[in-house]
XYZ file of N, CA and C in Angstrom:
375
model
N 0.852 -1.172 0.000
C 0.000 0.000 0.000
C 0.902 1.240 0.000
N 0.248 2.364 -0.971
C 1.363 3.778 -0.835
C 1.155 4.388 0.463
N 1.834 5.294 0.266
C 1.894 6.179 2.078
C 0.576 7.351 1.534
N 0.100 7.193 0.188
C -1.163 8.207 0.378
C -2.306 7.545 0.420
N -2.146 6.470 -0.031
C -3.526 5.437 0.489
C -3.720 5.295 1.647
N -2.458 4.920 2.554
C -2.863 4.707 4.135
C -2.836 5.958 4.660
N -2.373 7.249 4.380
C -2.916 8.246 4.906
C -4.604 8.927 4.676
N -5.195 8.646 3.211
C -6.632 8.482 2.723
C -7.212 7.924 4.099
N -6.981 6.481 4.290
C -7.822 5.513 5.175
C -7.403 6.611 6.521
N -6.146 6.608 7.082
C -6.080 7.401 8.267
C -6.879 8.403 8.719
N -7.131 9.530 7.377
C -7.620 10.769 7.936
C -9.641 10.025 7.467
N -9.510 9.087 6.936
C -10.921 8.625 6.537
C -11.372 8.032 8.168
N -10.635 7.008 8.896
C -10.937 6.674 9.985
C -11.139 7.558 11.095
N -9.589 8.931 11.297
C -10.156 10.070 12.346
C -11.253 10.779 12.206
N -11.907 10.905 10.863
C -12.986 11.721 10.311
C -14.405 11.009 11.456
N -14.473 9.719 11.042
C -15.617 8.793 11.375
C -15.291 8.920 13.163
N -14.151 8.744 13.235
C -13.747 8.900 14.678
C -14.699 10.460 15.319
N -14.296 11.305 15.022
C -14.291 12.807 15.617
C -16.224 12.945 15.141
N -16.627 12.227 14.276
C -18.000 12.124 13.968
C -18.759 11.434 15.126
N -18.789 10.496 15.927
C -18.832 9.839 16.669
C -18.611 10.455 18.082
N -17.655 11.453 18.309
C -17.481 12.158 19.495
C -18.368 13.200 19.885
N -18.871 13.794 18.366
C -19.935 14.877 18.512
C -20.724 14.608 18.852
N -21.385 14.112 18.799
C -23.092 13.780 19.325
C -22.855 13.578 20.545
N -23.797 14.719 20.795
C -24.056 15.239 22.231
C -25.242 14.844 22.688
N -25.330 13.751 23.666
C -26.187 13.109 24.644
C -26.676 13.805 25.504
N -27.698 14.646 26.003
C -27.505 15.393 27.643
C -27.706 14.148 28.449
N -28.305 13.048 28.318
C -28.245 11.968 29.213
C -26.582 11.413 29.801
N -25.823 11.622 28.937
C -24.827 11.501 28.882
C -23.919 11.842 29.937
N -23.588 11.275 30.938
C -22.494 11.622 32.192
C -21.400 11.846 31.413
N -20.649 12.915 32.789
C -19.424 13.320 32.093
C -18.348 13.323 32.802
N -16.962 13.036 32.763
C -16.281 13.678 33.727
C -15.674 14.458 33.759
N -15.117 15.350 34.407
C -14.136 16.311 34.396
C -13.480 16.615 36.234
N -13.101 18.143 36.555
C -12.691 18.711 37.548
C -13.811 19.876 37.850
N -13.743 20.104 39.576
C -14.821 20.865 39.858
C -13.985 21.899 40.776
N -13.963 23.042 40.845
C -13.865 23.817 42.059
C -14.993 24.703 42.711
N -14.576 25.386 43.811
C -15.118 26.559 44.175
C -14.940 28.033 44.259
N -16.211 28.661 44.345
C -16.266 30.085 44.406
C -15.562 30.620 45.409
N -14.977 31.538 45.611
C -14.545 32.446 46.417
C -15.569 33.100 46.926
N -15.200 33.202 48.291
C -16.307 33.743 49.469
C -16.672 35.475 48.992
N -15.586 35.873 48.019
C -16.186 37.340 47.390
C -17.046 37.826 46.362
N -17.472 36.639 46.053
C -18.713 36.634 44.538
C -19.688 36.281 45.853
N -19.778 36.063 47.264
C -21.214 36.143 48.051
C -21.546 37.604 47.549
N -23.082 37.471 47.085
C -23.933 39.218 47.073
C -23.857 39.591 45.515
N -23.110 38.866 44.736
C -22.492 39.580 42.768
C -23.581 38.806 42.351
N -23.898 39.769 41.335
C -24.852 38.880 40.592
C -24.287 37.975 39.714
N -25.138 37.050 39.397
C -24.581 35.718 38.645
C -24.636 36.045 36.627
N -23.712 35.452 35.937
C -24.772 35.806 34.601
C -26.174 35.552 34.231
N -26.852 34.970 35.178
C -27.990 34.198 35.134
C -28.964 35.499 35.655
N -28.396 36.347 36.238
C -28.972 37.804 36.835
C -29.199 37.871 38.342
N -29.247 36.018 39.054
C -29.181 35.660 40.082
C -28.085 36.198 40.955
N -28.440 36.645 42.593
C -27.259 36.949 43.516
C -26.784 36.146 43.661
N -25.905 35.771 43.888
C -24.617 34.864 44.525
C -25.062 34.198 45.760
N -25.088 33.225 46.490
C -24.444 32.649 47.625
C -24.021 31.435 47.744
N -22.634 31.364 48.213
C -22.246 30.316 48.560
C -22.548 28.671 49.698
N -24.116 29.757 50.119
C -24.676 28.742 50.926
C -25.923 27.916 50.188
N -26.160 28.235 49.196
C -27.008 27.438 48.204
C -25.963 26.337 47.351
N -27.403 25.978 46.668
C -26.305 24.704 45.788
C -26.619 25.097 44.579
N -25.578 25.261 44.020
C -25.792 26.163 42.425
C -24.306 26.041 41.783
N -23.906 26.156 40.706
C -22.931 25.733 39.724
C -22.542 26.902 38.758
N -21.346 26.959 38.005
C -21.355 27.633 37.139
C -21.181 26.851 35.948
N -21.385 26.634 34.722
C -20.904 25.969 33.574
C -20.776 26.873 32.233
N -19.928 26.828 31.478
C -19.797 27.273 30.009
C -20.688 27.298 29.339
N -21.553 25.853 29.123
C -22.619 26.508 27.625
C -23.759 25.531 28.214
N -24.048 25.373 29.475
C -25.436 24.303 29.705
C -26.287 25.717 29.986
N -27.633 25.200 29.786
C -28.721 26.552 29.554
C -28.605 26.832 31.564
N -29.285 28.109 32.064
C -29.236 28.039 32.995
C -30.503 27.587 33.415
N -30.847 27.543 34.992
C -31.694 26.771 35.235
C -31.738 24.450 34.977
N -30.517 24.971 34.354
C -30.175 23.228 34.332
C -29.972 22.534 35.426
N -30.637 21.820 35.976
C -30.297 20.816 37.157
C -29.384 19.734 36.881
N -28.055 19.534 37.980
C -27.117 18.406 37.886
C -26.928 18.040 38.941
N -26.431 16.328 38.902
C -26.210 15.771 39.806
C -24.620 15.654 39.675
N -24.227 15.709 40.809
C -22.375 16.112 41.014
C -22.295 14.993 41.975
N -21.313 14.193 41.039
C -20.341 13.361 42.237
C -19.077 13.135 41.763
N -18.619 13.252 43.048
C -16.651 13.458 43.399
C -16.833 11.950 43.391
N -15.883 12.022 42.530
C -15.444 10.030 41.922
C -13.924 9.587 43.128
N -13.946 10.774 44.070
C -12.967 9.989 45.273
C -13.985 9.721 46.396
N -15.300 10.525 46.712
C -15.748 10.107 48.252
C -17.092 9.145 47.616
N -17.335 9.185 46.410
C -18.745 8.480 45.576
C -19.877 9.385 46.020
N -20.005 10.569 46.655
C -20.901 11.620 47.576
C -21.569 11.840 46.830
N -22.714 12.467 46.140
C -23.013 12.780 45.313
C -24.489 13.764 45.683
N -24.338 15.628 45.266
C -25.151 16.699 45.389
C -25.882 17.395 44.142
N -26.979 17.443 44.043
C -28.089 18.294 42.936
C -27.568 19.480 43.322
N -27.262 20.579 42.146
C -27.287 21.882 41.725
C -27.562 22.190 40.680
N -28.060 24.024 40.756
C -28.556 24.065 39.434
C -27.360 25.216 38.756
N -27.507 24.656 37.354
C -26.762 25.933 36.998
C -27.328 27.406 36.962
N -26.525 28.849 37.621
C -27.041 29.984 37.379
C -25.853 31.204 36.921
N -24.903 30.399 36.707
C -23.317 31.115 36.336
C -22.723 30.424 34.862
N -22.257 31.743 34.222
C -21.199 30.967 33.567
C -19.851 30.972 34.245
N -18.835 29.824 33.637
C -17.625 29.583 34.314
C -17.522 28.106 34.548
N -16.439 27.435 34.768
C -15.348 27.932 35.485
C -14.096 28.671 34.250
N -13.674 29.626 34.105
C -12.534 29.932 33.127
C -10.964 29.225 32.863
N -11.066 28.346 33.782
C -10.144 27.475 33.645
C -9.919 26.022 32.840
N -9.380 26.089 31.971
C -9.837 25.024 30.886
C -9.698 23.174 30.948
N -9.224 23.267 32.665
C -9.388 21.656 32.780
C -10.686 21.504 33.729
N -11.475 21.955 33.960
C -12.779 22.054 35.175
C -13.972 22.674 34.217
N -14.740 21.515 34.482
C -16.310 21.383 33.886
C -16.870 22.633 34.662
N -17.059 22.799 35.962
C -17.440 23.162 37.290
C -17.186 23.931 37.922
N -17.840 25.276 38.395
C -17.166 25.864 39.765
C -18.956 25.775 40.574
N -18.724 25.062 41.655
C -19.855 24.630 42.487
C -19.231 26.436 43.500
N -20.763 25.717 44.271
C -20.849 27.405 45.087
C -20.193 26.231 46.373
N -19.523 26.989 47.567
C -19.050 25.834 48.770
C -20.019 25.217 49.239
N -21.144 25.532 49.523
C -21.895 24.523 50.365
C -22.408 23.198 49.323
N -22.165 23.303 47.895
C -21.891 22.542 47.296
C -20.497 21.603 47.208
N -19.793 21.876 47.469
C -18.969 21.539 47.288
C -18.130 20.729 48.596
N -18.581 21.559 49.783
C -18.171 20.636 51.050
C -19.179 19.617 51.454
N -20.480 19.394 50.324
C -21.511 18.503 50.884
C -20.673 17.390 49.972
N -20.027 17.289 49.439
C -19.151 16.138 48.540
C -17.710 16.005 48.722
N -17.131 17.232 49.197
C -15.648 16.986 49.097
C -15.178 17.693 50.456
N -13.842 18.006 49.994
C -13.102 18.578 51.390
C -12.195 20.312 50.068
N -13.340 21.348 50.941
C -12.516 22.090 50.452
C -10.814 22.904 50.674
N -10.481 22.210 51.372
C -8.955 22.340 51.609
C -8.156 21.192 50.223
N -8.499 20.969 49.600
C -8.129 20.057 48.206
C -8.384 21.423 47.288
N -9.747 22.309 47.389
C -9.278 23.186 46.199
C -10.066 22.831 44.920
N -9.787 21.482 44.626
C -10.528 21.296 43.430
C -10.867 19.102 43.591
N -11.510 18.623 42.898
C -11.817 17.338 42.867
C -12.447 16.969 41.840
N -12.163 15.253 41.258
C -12.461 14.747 39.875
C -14.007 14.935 40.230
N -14.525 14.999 39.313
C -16.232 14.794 39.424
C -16.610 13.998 38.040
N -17.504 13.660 38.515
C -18.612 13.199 37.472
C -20.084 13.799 37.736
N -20.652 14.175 36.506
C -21.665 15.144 36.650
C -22.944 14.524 35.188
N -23.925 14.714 35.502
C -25.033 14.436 34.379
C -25.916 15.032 34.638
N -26.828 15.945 33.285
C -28.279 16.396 33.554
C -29.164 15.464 34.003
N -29.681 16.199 35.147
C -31.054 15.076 35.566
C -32.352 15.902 35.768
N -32.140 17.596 35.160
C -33.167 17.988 34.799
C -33.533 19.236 33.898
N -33.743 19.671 32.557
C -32.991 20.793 31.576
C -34.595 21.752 31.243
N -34.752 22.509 32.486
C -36.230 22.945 32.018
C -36.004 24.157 31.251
């Protein structure tokens, strides 16, 4: 076989590959990294237009609609807390997640900072 035939099939197989990755499930669990808010966004409004508090259970995410309900579990304690999204964020490009703390200490230990999670819609009104 030439080296442009098996490169044909190569970029023919990543094609079908990267086709296959797209389709977006919301049933679909996910994993990634989660952190928390800083105790100085208590009282800021959210992009959602919502105030802030860190004593609710609420999330920030990149592109899930707000008002999205998720279930969050830290894949080290198996804990697992409902929040809804009302923020965008986190701006950090390895973390799905920035949970508000009382989210976040109902699953983890916030002296870690950040923790693996696994997360899925379980409600997209």
């Amino acid at each position: 076989m030439t080296k442009r035939a098996t490169l044909v099939i190569m970029m023919m197989i990543s094609t079908l590959g990267m086709y296959s990755f797209n389709k977006y499930n919301a049933e679909d669990a996910k994993t990634s990294f989660a952190s928390f808010y800083h105790d100085k966004f208590n009282g800021r409004k959210t992009a959602s237009g919502d105030i802030f508090s860190n004593s609710k259970m609420t999330a920030a995410n990149r592109t899930l609609p707000f008002g999205t309900r998720l279930k969050v579990t830290n894949l080290r304690t198996g804990k697992s807390v409902e929040v809804e999204v009302n923020d965008r964020g986190p701006f950090h490009s390895s973390r799905a997640l920035d949970l508000s703390k009382a989210a976040f200490k109902a699953i983890g230990n916030p002296a870690r900072g950040t923790m693996p999670i696994e997360y899925e819609i379980i409600d997209n009104d």
